[in-house]
């Protein structure tokens, strides 16, 4: 299940769906700001994933 949730295509689909739902109800930010938010969250997840591979002494 975790492998499916970490699939980049699945994540892109969920983000797209979330934006469309927010847009439908009129509460979506402009697309540029939305993209910046998605990028920040993505980079944070990538960073924690890379950091977790380091061995602690």
PDB file of N, CA, C and O in Angstrom:
ATOM      1  N   UNK A   1       0.825  -1.186   0.000  1.00  0.00           N
ATOM      2  CA  UNK A   1       0.000   0.000   0.000  1.00  0.00           C
ATOM      3  C   UNK A   1       0.873   1.254   0.000  1.00  0.00           C
ATOM      4  O   UNK A   1       0.590   2.195  -0.709  1.00  0.00           O
ATOM      5  N   UNK A   2       1.943   1.253   0.818  1.00  0.00           N
ATOM      6  CA  UNK A   2       2.826   2.419   0.879  1.00  0.00           C
ATOM      7  C   UNK A   2       3.480   2.667  -0.480  1.00  0.00           C
ATOM      8  O   UNK A   2       3.637   3.812  -0.889  1.00  0.00           O
ATOM      9  N   UNK A   3       3.829   1.591  -1.174  1.00  0.00           N
ATOM     10  CA  UNK A   3       4.466   1.728  -2.477  1.00  0.00           C
ATOM     11  C   UNK A   3       3.507   2.402  -3.464  1.00  0.00           C
ATOM     12  O   UNK A   3       3.909   3.254  -4.240  1.00  0.00           O
ATOM     13  N   UNK A   4       2.245   2.050  -3.412  1.00  0.00           N
ATOM     14  CA  UNK A   4       1.258   2.672  -4.289  1.00  0.00           C
ATOM     15  C   UNK A   4       1.052   4.135  -3.949  1.00  0.00           C
ATOM     16  O   UNK A   4       0.895   4.970  -4.828  1.00  0.00           O
ATOM     17  N   UNK A   5       1.027   4.461  -2.660  1.00  0.00           N
ATOM     18  CA  UNK A   5       0.826   5.849  -2.250  1.00  0.00           C
ATOM     19  C   UNK A   5       2.012   6.738  -2.611  1.00  0.00           C
ATOM     20  O   UNK A   5       1.849   7.937  -2.793  1.00  0.00           O
ATOM     21  N   UNK A   6       3.194   6.172  -2.722  1.00  0.00           N
ATOM     22  CA  UNK A   6       4.380   6.950  -3.067  1.00  0.00           C
ATOM     23  C   UNK A   6       4.626   7.011  -4.577  1.00  0.00           C
ATOM     24  O   UNK A   6       5.603   7.605  -5.016  1.00  0.00           O
ATOM     25  N   UNK A   7       3.752   6.428  -5.359  1.00  0.00           N
ATOM     26  CA  UNK A   7       3.868   6.483  -6.812  1.00  0.00           C
ATOM     27  C   UNK A   7       3.669   7.927  -7.267  1.00  0.00           C
ATOM     28  O   UNK A   7       2.668   8.559  -6.938  1.00  0.00           O
ATOM     29  N   UNK A   8       4.616   8.493  -8.030  1.00  0.00           N
ATOM     30  CA  UNK A   8       4.505   9.892  -8.459  1.00  0.00           C
ATOM     31  C   UNK A   8       3.229  10.188  -9.252  1.00  0.00           C
ATOM     32  O   UNK A   8       2.659  11.280  -9.129  1.00  0.00           O
ATOM     33  N   UNK A   9       2.765   9.252 -10.035  1.00  0.00           N
ATOM     34  CA  UNK A   9       1.540   9.489 -10.799  1.00  0.00           C
ATOM     35  C   UNK A   9       0.320   9.558  -9.889  1.00  0.00           C
ATOM     36  O   UNK A   9      -0.588  10.370 -10.109  1.00  0.00           O
ATOM     37  N   UNK A  10       0.298   8.737  -8.848  1.00  0.00           N
ATOM     38  CA  UNK A  10      -0.797   8.778  -7.886  1.00  0.00           C
ATOM     39  C   UNK A  10      -0.799  10.101  -7.131  1.00  0.00           C
ATOM     40  O   UNK A  10      -1.843  10.723  -6.928  1.00  0.00           O
ATOM     41  N   UNK A  11       0.379  10.543  -6.720  1.00  0.00           N
ATOM     42  CA  UNK A  11       0.491  11.815  -6.005  1.00  0.00           C
ATOM     43  C   UNK A  11       0.038  12.964  -6.896  1.00  0.00           C
ATOM     44  O   UNK A  11      -0.693  13.855  -6.454  1.00  0.00           O
ATOM     45  N   UNK A  12       0.436  12.948  -8.161  1.00  0.00           N
ATOM     46  CA  UNK A  12       0.021  14.001  -9.092  1.00  0.00           C
ATOM     47  C   UNK A  12      -1.496  13.997  -9.278  1.00  0.00           C
ATOM     48  O   UNK A  12      -2.125  15.059  -9.350  1.00  0.00           O
ATOM     49  N   UNK A  13      -2.076  12.816  -9.335  1.00  0.00           N
ATOM     50  CA  UNK A  13      -3.526  12.723  -9.498  1.00  0.00           C
ATOM     51  C   UNK A  13      -4.253  13.264  -8.267  1.00  0.00           C
ATOM     52  O   UNK A  13      -5.255  13.987  -8.394  1.00  0.00           O
ATOM     53  N   UNK A  14      -3.755  12.961  -7.085  1.00  0.00           N
ATOM     54  CA  UNK A  14      -4.382  13.445  -5.850  1.00  0.00           C
ATOM     55  C   UNK A  14      -4.268  14.965  -5.756  1.00  0.00           C
ATOM     56  O   UNK A  14      -5.230  15.648  -5.398  1.00  0.00           O
ATOM     57  N   UNK A  15      -3.111  15.507  -6.093  1.00  0.00           N
ATOM     58  CA  UNK A  15      -2.916  16.960  -6.058  1.00  0.00           C
ATOM     59  C   UNK A  15      -3.830  17.640  -7.069  1.00  0.00           C
ATOM     60  O   UNK A  15      -4.456  18.660  -6.767  1.00  0.00           O
ATOM     61  N   UNK A  16      -3.937  17.083  -8.255  1.00  0.00           N
ATOM     62  CA  UNK A  16      -4.831  17.647  -9.265  1.00  0.00           C
ATOM     63  C   UNK A  16      -6.287  17.617  -8.832  1.00  0.00           C
ATOM     64  O   UNK A  16      -7.028  18.586  -9.022  1.00  0.00           O
ATOM     65  N   UNK A  17      -6.690  16.508  -8.243  1.00  0.00           N
ATOM     66  CA  UNK A  17      -8.059  16.388  -7.757  1.00  0.00           C
ATOM     67  C   UNK A  17      -8.339  17.384  -6.636  1.00  0.00           C
ATOM     68  O   UNK A  17      -9.380  18.032  -6.612  1.00  0.00           O
ATOM     69  N   UNK A  18      -7.387  17.528  -5.733  1.00  0.00           N
ATOM     70  CA  UNK A  18      -7.559  18.479  -4.629  1.00  0.00           C
ATOM     71  C   UNK A  18      -7.710  19.899  -5.164  1.00  0.00           C
ATOM     72  O   UNK A  18      -8.567  20.662  -4.702  1.00  0.00           O
ATOM     73  N   UNK A  19      -6.901  20.264  -6.148  1.00  0.00           N
ATOM     74  CA  UNK A  19      -6.994  21.613  -6.719  1.00  0.00           C
ATOM     75  C   UNK A  19      -8.343  21.832  -7.413  1.00  0.00           C
ATOM     76  O   UNK A  19      -8.950  22.880  -7.285  1.00  0.00           O
ATOM     77  N   UNK A  20      -8.805  20.828  -8.131  1.00  0.00           N
ATOM     78  CA  UNK A  20     -10.096  20.960  -8.817  1.00  0.00           C
ATOM     79  C   UNK A  20     -11.240  21.105  -7.820  1.00  0.00           C
ATOM     80  O   UNK A  20     -12.165  21.889  -8.045  1.00  0.00           O
ATOM     81  N   UNK A  21     -11.182  20.376  -6.722  1.00  0.00           N
ATOM     82  CA  UNK A  21     -12.234  20.490  -5.696  1.00  0.00           C
ATOM     83  C   UNK A  21     -12.203  21.877  -5.066  1.00  0.00           C
ATOM     84  O   UNK A  21     -13.244  22.512  -4.890  1.00  0.00           O
ATOM     85  N   UNK A  22     -11.001  22.360  -4.733  1.00  0.00           N
ATOM     86  CA  UNK A  22     -10.894  23.701  -4.165  1.00  0.00           C
ATOM     87  C   UNK A  22     -11.366  24.764  -5.141  1.00  0.00           C
ATOM     88  O   UNK A  22     -12.019  25.738  -4.753  1.00  0.00           O
ATOM     89  N   UNK A  23     -11.049  24.580  -6.411  1.00  0.00           N
ATOM     90  CA  UNK A  23     -11.465  25.534  -7.437  1.00  0.00           C
ATOM     91  C   UNK A  23     -12.987  25.530  -7.605  1.00  0.00           C
ATOM     92  O   UNK A  23     -13.601  26.575  -7.802  1.00  0.00           O
ATOM     93  N   UNK A  24     -13.600  24.365  -7.514  1.00  0.00           N
ATOM     94  CA  UNK A  24     -15.052  24.256  -7.657  1.00  0.00           C
ATOM     95  C   UNK A  24     -15.776  25.059  -6.584  1.00  0.00           C
ATOM     96  O   UNK A  24     -16.793  25.699  -6.852  1.00  0.00           O
ATOM     97  N   UNK A  25     -15.241  25.027  -5.363  1.00  0.00           N
ATOM     98  CA  UNK A  25     -15.877  25.744  -4.258  1.00  0.00           C
ATOM     99  C   UNK A  25     -15.365  27.183  -4.109  1.00  0.00           C
ATOM    100  O   UNK A  25     -15.742  27.868  -3.175  1.00  0.00           O
ATOM    101  N   UNK A  26     -14.493  27.601  -5.007  1.00  0.00           N
ATOM    102  CA  UNK A  26     -14.033  28.980  -5.030  1.00  0.00           C
ATOM    103  C   UNK A  26     -13.019  29.348  -3.963  1.00  0.00           C
ATOM    104  O   UNK A  26     -12.861  30.523  -3.658  1.00  0.00           O
ATOM    105  N   UNK A  27     -12.337  28.391  -3.397  1.00  0.00           N
ATOM    106  CA  UNK A  27     -11.354  28.682  -2.360  1.00  0.00           C
ATOM    107  C   UNK A  27      -9.927  28.345  -2.780  1.00  0.00           C
ATOM    108  O   UNK A  27      -9.013  28.390  -1.955  1.00  0.00           O
ATOM    109  N   UNK A  28      -9.719  28.035  -4.038  1.00  0.00           N
ATOM    110  CA  UNK A  28      -8.392  27.657  -4.516  1.00  0.00           C
ATOM    111  C   UNK A  28      -7.524  28.904  -4.686  1.00  0.00           C
ATOM    112  O   UNK A  28      -7.988  29.937  -5.159  1.00  0.00           O
ATOM    113  N   UNK A  29      -6.256  28.815  -4.281  1.00  0.00           N
ATOM    114  CA  UNK A  29      -5.338  29.928  -4.551  1.00  0.00           C
ATOM    115  C   UNK A  29      -5.014  29.954  -6.042  1.00  0.00           C
ATOM    116  O   UNK A  29      -5.345  29.012  -6.776  1.00  0.00           O
ATOM    117  N   UNK A  30      -4.357  31.033  -6.500  1.00  0.00           N
ATOM    118  CA  UNK A  30      -3.971  31.038  -7.908  1.00  0.00           C
ATOM    119  C   UNK A  30      -2.993  29.883  -8.152  1.00  0.00           C
ATOM    120  O   UNK A  30      -2.346  29.392  -7.235  1.00  0.00           O
ATOM    121  N   UNK A  31      -2.897  29.460  -9.394  1.00  0.00           N
ATOM    122  CA  UNK A  31      -2.174  28.223  -9.694  1.00  0.00           C
ATOM    123  C   UNK A  31      -0.690  28.327  -9.346  1.00  0.00           C
ATOM    124  O   UNK A  31      -0.085  27.354  -8.900  1.00  0.00           O
ATOM    125  N   UNK A  32      -0.081  29.495  -9.528  1.00  0.00           N
ATOM    126  CA  UNK A  32       1.340  29.655  -9.208  1.00  0.00           C
ATOM    127  C   UNK A  32       1.615  29.432  -7.735  1.00  0.00           C
ATOM    128  O   UNK A  32       2.584  28.771  -7.357  1.00  0.00           O
ATOM    129  N   UNK A  33       0.771  29.989  -6.882  1.00  0.00           N
ATOM    130  CA  UNK A  33       0.942  29.811  -5.439  1.00  0.00           C
ATOM    131  C   UNK A  33       0.697  28.355  -5.058  1.00  0.00           C
ATOM    132  O   UNK A  33       1.389  27.806  -4.194  1.00  0.00           O
ATOM    133  N   UNK A  34      -0.268  27.716  -5.681  1.00  0.00           N
ATOM    134  CA  UNK A  34      -0.542  26.296  -5.426  1.00  0.00           C
ATOM    135  C   UNK A  34       0.688  25.461  -5.787  1.00  0.00           C
ATOM    136  O   UNK A  34       1.088  24.569  -5.034  1.00  0.00           O
ATOM    137  N   UNK A  35       1.300  25.766  -6.937  1.00  0.00           N
ATOM    138  CA  UNK A  35       2.471  25.007  -7.385  1.00  0.00           C
ATOM    139  C   UNK A  35       3.635  25.185  -6.422  1.00  0.00           C
ATOM    140  O   UNK A  35       4.360  24.230  -6.134  1.00  0.00           O
ATOM    141  N   UNK A  36       3.826  26.390  -5.903  1.00  0.00           N
ATOM    142  CA  UNK A  36       4.901  26.627  -4.938  1.00  0.00           C
ATOM    143  C   UNK A  36       4.658  25.790  -3.683  1.00  0.00           C
ATOM    144  O   UNK A  36       5.582  25.174  -3.139  1.00  0.00           O
ATOM    145  N   UNK A  37       3.432  25.743  -3.204  1.00  0.00           N
ATOM    146  CA  UNK A  37       3.109  24.939  -2.024  1.00  0.00           C
ATOM    147  C   UNK A  37       3.365  23.460  -2.253  1.00  0.00           C
ATOM    148  O   UNK A  37       3.926  22.778  -1.392  1.00  0.00           O
ATOM    149  N   UNK A  38       2.960  22.973  -3.413  1.00  0.00           N
ATOM    150  CA  UNK A  38       3.185  21.562  -3.740  1.00  0.00           C
ATOM    151  C   UNK A  38       4.679  21.273  -3.815  1.00  0.00           C
ATOM    152  O   UNK A  38       5.153  20.247  -3.318  1.00  0.00           O
ATOM    153  N   UNK A  39       5.447  22.184  -4.409  1.00  0.00           N
ATOM    154  CA  UNK A  39       6.896  21.994  -4.502  1.00  0.00           C
ATOM    155  C   UNK A  39       7.553  21.950  -3.129  1.00  0.00           C
ATOM    156  O   UNK A  39       8.419  21.120  -2.875  1.00  0.00           O
ATOM    157  N   UNK A  40       7.155  22.837  -2.239  1.00  0.00           N
ATOM    158  CA  UNK A  40       7.744  22.870  -0.897  1.00  0.00           C
ATOM    159  C   UNK A  40       7.466  21.560  -0.158  1.00  0.00           C
ATOM    160  O   UNK A  40       8.364  20.976   0.456  1.00  0.00           O
ATOM    161  N   UNK A  41       6.238  21.088  -0.236  1.00  0.00           N
ATOM    162  CA  UNK A  41       5.898  19.828   0.435  1.00  0.00           C
ATOM    163  C   UNK A  41       6.667  18.666  -0.192  1.00  0.00           C
ATOM    164  O   UNK A  41       7.204  17.801   0.515  1.00  0.00           O
ATOM    165  N   UNK A  42       6.761  18.646  -1.501  1.00  0.00           N
ATOM    166  CA  UNK A  42       7.477  17.571  -2.193  1.00  0.00           C
ATOM    167  C   UNK A  42       8.948  17.566  -1.817  1.00  0.00           C
ATOM    168  O   UNK A  42       9.524  16.511  -1.526  1.00  0.00           O
ATOM    169  N   UNK A  43       9.596  18.737  -1.814  1.00  0.00           N
ATOM    170  CA  UNK A  43      11.010  18.806  -1.455  1.00  0.00           C
ATOM    171  C   UNK A  43      11.228  18.388  -0.006  1.00  0.00           C
ATOM    172  O   UNK A  43      12.230  17.754   0.312  1.00  0.00           O
ATOM    173  N   UNK A  44      10.297  18.729   0.873  1.00  0.00           N
ATOM    174  CA  UNK A  44      10.422  18.320   2.271  1.00  0.00           C
ATOM    175  C   UNK A  44      10.343  16.801   2.392  1.00  0.00           C
ATOM    176  O   UNK A  44      11.110  16.185   3.143  1.00  0.00           O
ATOM    177  N   UNK A  45       9.431  16.188   1.662  1.00  0.00           N
ATOM    178  CA  UNK A  45       9.315  14.720   1.701  1.00  0.00           C
ATOM    179  C   UNK A  45      10.549  14.053   1.117  1.00  0.00           C
ATOM    180  O   UNK A  45      11.025  13.050   1.655  1.00  0.00           O
ATOM    181  N   UNK A  46      11.067  14.604   0.031  1.00  0.00           N
ATOM    182  CA  UNK A  46      12.286  14.035  -0.561  1.00  0.00           C
ATOM    183  C   UNK A  46      13.445  14.176   0.415  1.00  0.00           C
ATOM    184  O   UNK A  46      14.226  13.239   0.609  1.00  0.00           O
ATOM    185  N   UNK A  47      13.565  15.343   1.042  1.00  0.00           N
ATOM    186  CA  UNK A  47      14.656  15.572   1.990  1.00  0.00           C
ATOM    187  C   UNK A  47      14.599  14.649   3.182  1.00  0.00           C
ATOM    188  O   UNK A  47      15.625  14.102   3.607  1.00  0.00           O
ATOM    189  N   UNK A  48      13.413  14.437   3.730  1.00  0.00           N
ATOM    190  CA  UNK A  48      13.312  13.528   4.874  1.00  0.00           C
ATOM    191  C   UNK A  48      13.590  12.092   4.456  1.00  0.00           C
ATOM    192  O   UNK A  48      14.158  11.322   5.229  1.00  0.00           O
ATOM    193  N   UNK A  49      13.206  11.744   3.226  1.00  0.00           N
ATOM    194  CA  UNK A  49      13.498  10.396   2.736  1.00  0.00           C
ATOM    195  C   UNK A  49      14.985  10.169   2.572  1.00  0.00           C
ATOM    196  O   UNK A  49      15.515   9.117   2.940  1.00  0.00           O
ATOM    197  N   UNK A  50      15.685  11.159   2.043  1.00  0.00           N
ATOM    198  CA  UNK A  50      17.135  11.044   1.878  1.00  0.00           C
ATOM    199  C   UNK A  50      17.818  11.048   3.237  1.00  0.00           C
ATOM    200  O   UNK A  50      18.727  10.252   3.495  1.00  0.00           O
ATOM    201  N   UNK A  51      17.396  11.924   4.124  1.00  0.00           N
ATOM    202  CA  UNK A  51      18.003  12.023   5.453  1.00  0.00           C
ATOM    203  C   UNK A  51      17.823  10.730   6.243  1.00  0.00           C
ATOM    204  O   UNK A  51      18.706  10.342   7.002  1.00  0.00           O
ATOM    205  N   UNK A  52      16.704  10.065   6.069  1.00  0.00           N
ATOM    206  CA  UNK A  52      16.447   8.836   6.831  1.00  0.00           C
ATOM    207  C   UNK A  52      17.345   7.688   6.399  1.00  0.00           C
ATOM    208  O   UNK A  52      17.465   6.693   7.115  1.00  0.00           O
ATOM    209  N   UNK A  53      18.015   7.799   5.255  1.00  0.00           N
ATOM    210  CA  UNK A  53      18.912   6.735   4.802  1.00  0.00           C
ATOM    211  C   UNK A  53      20.288   6.826   5.438  1.00  0.00           C
ATOM    212  O   UNK A  53      21.062   5.876   5.360  1.00  0.00           O
ATOM    213  N   UNK A  54      20.622   7.968   6.064  1.00  0.00           N
ATOM    214  CA  UNK A  54      21.913   8.115   6.722  1.00  0.00           C
ATOM    215  C   UNK A  54      21.939   7.283   7.986  1.00  0.00           C
ATOM    216  O   UNK A  54      20.960   7.209   8.725  1.00  0.00           O
ATOM    217  N   UNK A  55      23.090   6.701   8.261  1.00  0.00           N
ATOM    218  CA  UNK A  55      23.231   5.889   9.463  1.00  0.00           C
ATOM    219  C   UNK A  55      23.701   6.768  10.613  1.00  0.00           C
ATOM    220  O   UNK A  55      24.618   7.557  10.461  1.00  0.00           O
ATOM    221  N   UNK A  56      23.050   6.615  11.753  1.00  0.00           N
ATOM    222  CA  UNK A  56      23.477   7.368  12.931  1.00  0.00           C
ATOM    223  C   UNK A  56      24.495   6.560  13.713  1.00  0.00           C
ATOM    224  O   UNK A  56      24.420   5.341  13.785  1.00  0.00           O
ATOM    225  N   UNK A  57      25.434   7.277  14.279  1.00  0.00           N
ATOM    226  CA  UNK A  57      26.494   6.580  15.028  1.00  0.00           C
ATOM    227  C   UNK A  57      26.326   6.781  16.506  1.00  0.00           C
ATOM    228  O   UNK A  57      25.826   7.712  16.985  1.00  0.00           O
TER     229      UNK A  57
END
